[in-house]
């Protein structure tokens, strides 16, 4: 019924530490030097500020591609952030999860997709905002 299906990912499955190379990288081939290496970064800690109030979910669908959120991406959703117009949110609509931008139009709140061909949904008694998207992770290969 709704264009995006979200799957919760256990926090334990979020990668923890990777090495980070802190230098500007031109579009050409980088030449890493030992001086540029920093301490490892914990990606879970970097992406998730409040683990007890956060979820990691996999996006399944294309209704948010205009916002740069693609099918297969991982999103970090915080229940600690107060949803405001302009935020991208995860909501339950008649019991189904969906991912949309929260907008105020004509004095009402709406869930609005960021791609053509998907319906807007008015926020009413059948809609529950679960949380605000605060992070995104994507694999390219």
PDB file of N, CA and C in Angstrom, residues 92 94 108 122-128:
ATOM      1  N   UNK A  92       3.778   5.295  11.403  1.00  0.00           N
ATOM      2  CA  UNK A  92       2.828   4.199  11.224  1.00  0.00           C
ATOM      3  C   UNK A  92       1.544   4.810  10.681  1.00  0.00           C
ATOM      4  N   UNK A  94      -2.112   3.575   9.597  1.00  0.00           N
ATOM      5  CA  UNK A  94      -3.030   2.430   9.658  1.00  0.00           C
ATOM      6  C   UNK A  94      -2.250   1.145   9.937  1.00  0.00           C
ATOM      7  N   UNK A 108      -2.460  21.952   8.206  1.00  0.00           N
ATOM      8  CA  UNK A 108      -2.424  20.553   8.651  1.00  0.00           C
ATOM      9  C   UNK A 108      -1.050  19.974   8.423  1.00  0.00           C
ATOM     10  N   UNK A 122      -2.410  12.677   5.070  1.00  0.00           N
ATOM     11  CA  UNK A 122      -2.678  13.630   6.141  1.00  0.00           C
ATOM     12  C   UNK A 122      -2.368  12.958   7.481  1.00  0.00           C
ATOM     13  N   UNK A 123      -1.774  13.711   8.402  1.00  0.00           N
ATOM     14  CA  UNK A 123      -1.497  13.193   9.736  1.00  0.00           C
ATOM     15  C   UNK A 123      -2.782  13.360  10.548  1.00  0.00           C
ATOM     16  N   UNK A 124      -3.396  12.230  10.885  1.00  0.00           N
ATOM     17  CA  UNK A 124      -4.637  12.241  11.645  1.00  0.00           C
ATOM     18  C   UNK A 124      -4.538  11.203  12.761  1.00  0.00           C
ATOM     19  N   UNK A 125      -5.666  10.790  13.302  1.00  0.00           N
ATOM     20  CA  UNK A 125      -5.657   9.840  14.423  1.00  0.00           C
ATOM     21  C   UNK A 125      -5.152   8.459  14.022  1.00  0.00           C
ATOM     22  N   UNK A 126      -5.011   8.173  12.725  1.00  0.00           N
ATOM     23  CA  UNK A 126      -4.517   6.879  12.258  1.00  0.00           C
ATOM     24  C   UNK A 126      -3.021   6.885  11.965  1.00  0.00           C
ATOM     25  N   UNK A 127      -2.361   8.010  12.262  1.00  0.00           N
ATOM     26  CA  UNK A 127      -0.925   8.151  11.993  1.00  0.00           C
ATOM     27  C   UNK A 127      -0.186   8.354  13.305  1.00  0.00           C
ATOM     28  N   UNK A 128       0.884   7.589  13.476  1.00  0.00           N
ATOM     29  CA  UNK A 128       1.754   7.741  14.642  1.00  0.00           C
ATOM     30  C   UNK A 128       3.176   7.969  14.140  1.00  0.00           C
TER      31      UNK A 128
END
